[in-house]
Each structure stands twice: as C-alpha cells, then as structure tokens.
Short mmCIF file of C-alpha atoms in Angstrom, two decimals:
data_model
loop_
_atom_site.label_atom_id
_atom_site.label_comp_id
_atom_site.label_asym_id
_atom_site.label_seq_id
_atom_site.Cartn_x
_atom_site.Cartn_y
_atom_site.Cartn_z
CA UNK A 1 31.71 21.99 78.23
CA UNK A 2 34.82 22.12 80.39
CA UNK A 3 37.03 19.06 80.21
CA UNK A 4 36.82 17.08 83.47
CA UNK A 5 40.13 15.97 85.02
CA UNK A 6 40.19 13.31 87.78
CA UNK A 7 42.11 13.73 91.02
CA UNK A 8 45.28 11.81 90.16
CA UNK A 9 46.56 11.99 93.71
CA UNK A 10 43.95 9.42 94.72
CA UNK A 11 45.14 5.87 95.45
CA UNK A 12 42.65 3.50 93.72
CA UNK A 13 43.40 0.64 96.10
CA UNK A 14 43.10 2.71 99.30
CA UNK A 15 41.27 0.50 101.77
CA UNK A 16 39.41 3.38 103.45
CA UNK A 17 38.54 5.57 100.45
CA UNK A 18 35.84 5.43 97.80
CA UNK A 19 36.36 5.87 94.08
CA UNK A 20 33.54 8.43 93.91
CA UNK A 21 35.88 10.83 95.77
CA UNK A 22 38.30 10.69 92.84
CA UNK A 23 35.50 10.79 90.25
CA UNK A 24 33.14 13.40 91.75
CA UNK A 25 30.84 13.49 88.70
CA UNK A 26 29.66 9.99 89.68
CA UNK A 27 27.05 9.54 92.34
CA UNK A 28 28.01 7.35 95.29
CA UNK A 29 27.17 3.74 94.47
CA UNK A 30 27.62 4.16 90.69
CA UNK A 31 31.16 2.77 90.79
CA UNK A 32 31.87 -0.80 91.86
CA UNK A 33 34.68 -0.05 94.31
CA UNK A 34 34.86 -3.31 96.24
CA UNK A 35 38.46 -4.20 97.02
CA UNK A 36 37.89 -7.72 95.66
CA UNK A 37 35.33 -8.61 92.98
CA UNK A 38 34.54 -12.20 92.04
CA UNK A 39 31.98 -13.71 89.66
CA UNK A 40 31.32 -17.37 88.92
CA UNK A 41 29.68 -18.71 85.78
CA UNK A 42 29.81 -22.40 84.95
CA UNK A 43 33.33 -23.73 85.48
CA UNK A 44 34.91 -20.25 85.46
CA UNK A 45 35.33 -17.82 88.35
CA UNK A 46 36.79 -14.37 87.63
CA UNK A 47 38.57 -12.27 90.25
CA UNK A 48 39.68 -8.62 90.21
CA UNK A 49 41.39 -6.35 92.75
CA UNK A 50 43.23 -7.59 95.83
CA UNK A 51 43.33 -11.33 95.17
CA UNK A 52 45.12 -12.46 98.32
CA UNK A 53 41.99 -13.81 100.01
CA UNK A 54 40.59 -15.57 96.91
CA UNK A 55 43.87 -17.40 96.21
CA UNK A 56 44.12 -18.39 99.88
CA UNK A 57 40.60 -19.83 99.60
CA UNK A 58 41.62 -21.73 96.45
CA UNK A 59 44.64 -23.21 98.24
CA UNK A 60 42.72 -24.17 101.37
CA UNK A 61 40.06 -25.82 99.21
CA UNK A 62 42.71 -28.16 97.80
CA UNK A 63 44.32 -31.35 99.08
CA UNK A 64 47.50 -30.36 97.26
CA UNK A 65 48.72 -27.70 94.82
CA UNK A 66 51.60 -27.34 92.40
CA UNK A 67 52.48 -24.34 90.29
CA UNK A 68 54.81 -21.73 88.90
CA UNK A 69 54.71 -18.26 90.47
CA UNK A 70 57.29 -15.64 89.56
CA UNK A 71 57.43 -14.07 93.03
CA UNK A 72 56.11 -15.68 96.21
CA UNK A 73 56.43 -13.45 99.27
CA UNK A 74 52.95 -12.74 100.71
CA UNK A 75 52.68 -14.09 104.26
CA UNK A 76 48.98 -15.12 104.15
CA UNK A 77 49.58 -17.11 100.97
CA UNK A 78 52.73 -18.74 102.34
CA UNK A 79 50.82 -19.75 105.47
CA UNK A 80 48.05 -21.32 103.37
CA UNK A 81 50.58 -23.23 101.25
CA UNK A 82 52.12 -24.66 104.42
CA UNK A 83 48.77 -26.30 105.23
CA UNK A 84 48.58 -28.47 102.08
CA UNK A 85 51.06 -30.53 100.05
CA UNK A 86 52.78 -27.98 97.81
CA UNK A 87 55.40 -27.80 95.07
CA UNK A 88 56.11 -24.32 93.68
CA UNK A 89 58.72 -23.06 91.21
CA UNK A 90 59.68 -19.37 91.50
CA UNK A 91 61.88 -17.06 89.45
CA UNK A 92 65.59 -17.22 90.32
CA UNK A 93 66.50 -14.11 92.33
CA UNK A 94 69.29 -12.92 94.64
CA UNK A 95 67.05 -12.80 97.69
CA UNK A 96 66.45 -16.56 97.54
CA UNK A 97 69.98 -17.34 98.65
CA UNK A 98 70.79 -17.22 102.37
CA UNK A 99 74.10 -15.42 101.80
CA UNK A 100 76.75 -16.08 104.39
CA UNK A 101 76.46 -13.56 107.21
CA UNK A 102 73.02 -12.46 106.01
CA UNK A 103 71.37 -10.16 108.54
CA UNK A 104 68.36 -9.09 106.51
CA UNK A 105 65.42 -10.10 108.73
CA UNK A 106 63.00 -10.07 105.79
CA UNK A 107 65.02 -12.65 103.87
CA UNK A 108 65.38 -14.82 106.94
CA UNK A 109 61.65 -14.67 107.60
CA UNK A 110 60.91 -15.53 103.97
CA UNK A 111 63.21 -18.54 104.04
CA UNK A 112 61.59 -19.69 107.28
CA UNK A 113 58.18 -19.46 105.59
CA UNK A 114 59.50 -21.42 102.60
CA UNK A 115 60.85 -24.00 105.04
CA UNK A 116 57.37 -24.53 106.50
CA UNK A 117 56.06 -25.68 103.09
CA UNK A 118 56.15 -29.46 102.61
CA UNK A 119 54.83 -32.21 100.36
CA UNK A 120 54.68 -35.97 100.04
CA UNK A 121 55.01 -36.02 96.26
CA UNK A 122 57.03 -38.63 94.38
CA UNK A 123 58.61 -37.18 91.24
CA UNK A 124 57.91 -40.23 89.07
CA UNK A 125 54.15 -39.72 89.63
CA UNK A 126 54.18 -36.48 87.62
CA UNK A 127 53.75 -36.10 83.85
CA UNK A 128 56.74 -36.10 81.48
CA UNK A 129 59.39 -34.76 81.61
CA UNK A 130 59.49 -34.29 85.40
CA UNK A 131 58.32 -37.85 85.94
CA UNK A 132 61.30 -39.20 83.98
CA UNK A 133 63.98 -37.18 85.76
CA UNK A 134 66.48 -39.11 87.90
CA UNK A 135 64.00 -41.98 88.10
CA UNK A 136 66.49 -44.20 89.94
CA UNK A 137 67.47 -41.49 92.42
CA UNK A 138 65.85 -39.62 95.28
CA UNK A 139 62.17 -39.34 94.23
CA UNK A 140 61.29 -36.29 96.34
CA UNK A 141 60.20 -32.95 94.91
CA UNK A 142 61.36 -29.69 96.50
CA UNK A 143 58.43 -27.79 98.04
CA UNK A 144 59.93 -24.55 96.70
CA UNK A 145 62.56 -24.39 93.94
CA UNK A 146 63.64 -21.78 91.40
CA UNK A 147 64.34 -21.58 87.68
CA UNK A 148 65.79 -19.20 85.11
CA UNK A 149 68.83 -17.06 84.41
CA UNK A 150 69.86 -14.62 87.11
CA UNK A 151 69.67 -11.03 85.85
CA UNK A 152 73.10 -10.15 87.26
CA UNK A 153 73.46 -7.17 84.89
CA UNK A 154 70.19 -5.68 86.19
CA UNK A 155 68.84 -5.31 82.67
CA UNK A 156 65.44 -3.64 82.45
CA UNK A 157 64.25 -6.37 80.09
CA UNK A 158 65.39 -9.93 80.72
CA UNK A 159 63.76 -13.33 80.10
CA UNK A 160 62.01 -14.63 83.21
CA UNK A 161 59.87 -17.46 84.47
CA UNK A 162 56.89 -15.12 84.59
CA UNK A 163 54.05 -17.59 85.24
CA UNK A 164 51.49 -17.04 88.00
CA UNK A 165 49.45 -20.23 88.22
CA UNK A 166 48.49 -22.89 90.75
CA UNK A 167 47.05 -26.30 89.92
CA UNK A 168 44.77 -28.19 92.31
CA UNK A 169 45.95 -31.80 92.24
CA UNK A 170 45.26 -35.20 93.78
CA UNK A 171 46.87 -38.64 93.68
CA UNK A 172 45.26 -41.37 91.58
CA UNK A 173 46.20 -44.79 90.21
CA UNK A 174 47.51 -42.91 87.17
CA UNK A 175 49.73 -40.58 89.20
CA UNK A 176 49.25 -36.92 90.04
CA UNK A 177 46.13 -35.57 88.31
CA UNK A 178 44.70 -32.06 88.08
CA UNK A 179 41.15 -30.84 88.68
CA UNK A 180 41.30 -27.02 88.64
CA UNK A 181 43.69 -24.15 87.97
CA UNK A 182 44.18 -20.59 89.21
CA UNK A 183 45.92 -18.27 86.74
CA UNK A 184 46.19 -14.57 85.94
CA UNK A 185 48.31 -11.46 86.44
CA UNK A 186 48.46 -11.62 90.24
CA UNK A 187 51.88 -12.10 91.82
CA UNK A 188 51.74 -13.68 95.27
CA UNK A 189 53.20 -10.63 96.99
CA UNK A 190 52.09 -7.74 99.21
CA UNK A 191 52.55 -5.36 96.30
CA UNK A 192 50.35 -7.60 94.16
CA UNK A 193 47.61 -7.18 96.75
CA UNK A 194 47.82 -3.39 96.36
CA UNK A 195 47.68 -3.45 92.57
CA UNK A 196 45.10 -3.72 89.80
CA UNK A 197 45.14 -7.49 89.16
CA UNK A 198 43.04 -10.23 87.59
CA UNK A 199 42.80 -13.99 87.89
CA UNK A 200 40.51 -16.80 86.82
CA UNK A 201 39.75 -20.15 88.40
CA UNK A 202 39.03 -22.82 85.80
CA UNK A 203 37.38 -25.94 87.20
CA UNK A 204 37.93 -28.11 84.15
CA UNK A 205 40.04 -31.28 84.24
CA UNK A 206 41.33 -31.03 80.66
CA UNK A 207 42.43 -27.41 81.02
CA UNK A 208 43.94 -27.99 84.47
CA UNK A 209 45.86 -31.00 83.17
CA UNK A 210 47.59 -28.78 80.59
CA UNK A 211 48.78 -26.49 83.38
CA UNK A 212 50.03 -29.53 85.30
CA UNK A 213 52.05 -30.51 82.22
CA UNK A 214 53.51 -26.99 82.05
CA UNK A 215 54.49 -27.25 85.71
CA UNK A 216 56.23 -30.56 84.91
CA UNK A 217 58.20 -28.89 82.09
CA UNK A 218 59.30 -25.94 84.20
CA UNK A 219 60.05 -28.04 87.30
CA UNK A 220 62.25 -30.34 85.21
CA UNK A 221 64.58 -27.34 84.71
CA UNK A 222 64.43 -26.16 88.32
CA UNK A 223 67.24 -25.62 90.81
CA UNK A 224 67.38 -25.58 94.61
CA UNK A 225 66.82 -22.20 96.26
CA UNK A 226 70.51 -22.20 97.21
CA UNK A 227 71.47 -21.75 93.55
CA UNK A 228 75.10 -21.08 92.71
CA UNK A 229 75.30 -20.26 88.96
CA UNK A 230 73.77 -17.34 87.07
CA UNK A 231 72.80 -19.58 84.16
CA UNK A 232 70.13 -22.28 84.28
CA UNK A 233 71.60 -25.29 86.09
CA UNK A 234 68.90 -27.98 86.39
CA UNK A 235 69.09 -30.18 89.45
CA UNK A 236 67.72 -33.19 87.54
CA UNK A 237 68.78 -35.17 84.51
CA UNK A 238 66.59 -37.11 82.10
CA UNK A 239 66.81 -40.84 82.78
CA UNK A 240 68.34 -42.75 85.67
#
C-alpha cells in the first residue's frame, strides 16, 4: 500500500475550509472540524479551537474577574473585560510602555483598551500576600499591571509569567471569594484565536480559590504598566 501524505499547505484553522480537503481519505463529516468545540460534564467544561468566544462568554457571565494572562491583546476579550470589574496581571513587555513620541497606532489602541478596564476592588479584601501589601496606603488595585523580568537580551528561552487563567469572583463578608476558573493554553490574542488551543472551565469553589490565591501571589509582585526597570520591581511592600 502506498504511504498517504496529507496536504501540508492546508491551514487547519481556515474559517472557510474543511479538514476533509486536507485529509481526502476521510469522508466528509468524519472529522470534527468545528472552529470551536466545547463539552460540559459535571463541573468541568472543555474547550478546543478558537476560544475567543467561549472566554468572552465566561467573562460576561461574571460579576468580576481577576487573573494572570501572559499576553492580553485581543479586542473582543478586552471589550468584555471592560464590562465587568477586572484585575489582570500580564507579562512585562516593551510594548506595554507608552514610549515618549510613540507613533505606533497599535500600541496606542491597546493602551486605550487597557484604560477602559476598571474595578472597584480594595486590595486588603484579597487573600495573602496581596491583602497585606501597603495596608495603610492607597487600597486600589490596578485593572491591568505587569510582572516579571524584561527579556532585554531577546533570549530565546527566558523565565516568564506564563499563566493564562481567569477567576470568577464576588465580594463577601470574608472578602473576595472565587466560584469558577478558566485556564488552559489559550493566550488572549488574535494569534491565539488562530491556533490549536485548549482550555477548561472548572466550576468548583475549592479549585477556583486556589487560583485566586495564585493571582494574589503574582499580583503582590506586580508593577504598573509604565515600568522602568528590567528587573522585577514590585509596586507594593509587605506591611504598612
């Protein structure tokens, strides 16, 4: 039998093509080629493909969200985040800074989108250590902040804040509490929407609370978007 070779010129995420064209030995309908595939069982929902719409639905189904997302640039997701109370920590990158004389329209548009994101959070309502940072100072939490070392040497491999999770949260007598989490490989970017990606929603309080604690740890080390040092320079200090 001759060895079958697929058509490698085919783009698997092409919106107007079918996978059976790349794999002609399959009959049409034998390959699940939906652009987004989601399945719910119990407290878990799995997602595969272009996850922009599912994460937007998760955000809009929340009163408030917090999280850590390495790269946050997709317009539909930014618009959804602007509709609910939000606190997000992203990876420290050059493009976050509005450099003097900057004429790059994309950066300016991104910063405008970041500026539309707001929250009414009080820092002391979060779990330790974020809740114990600067507890006698300004209690606000930046809607979007950054963390990490800047890869100024452009090394191919460098440590990063590589998380991609959002936590659905609410206020209670005990402070900010979590009810569900979104996590997976999906970066909140246009490129992420054109890639093979996965994510899960976990609607479990105990699991979601652990992600809220991780957010509190990362956010405690965060910096404003207008960062000025390559090394980690936290904007908060532990204590008063």
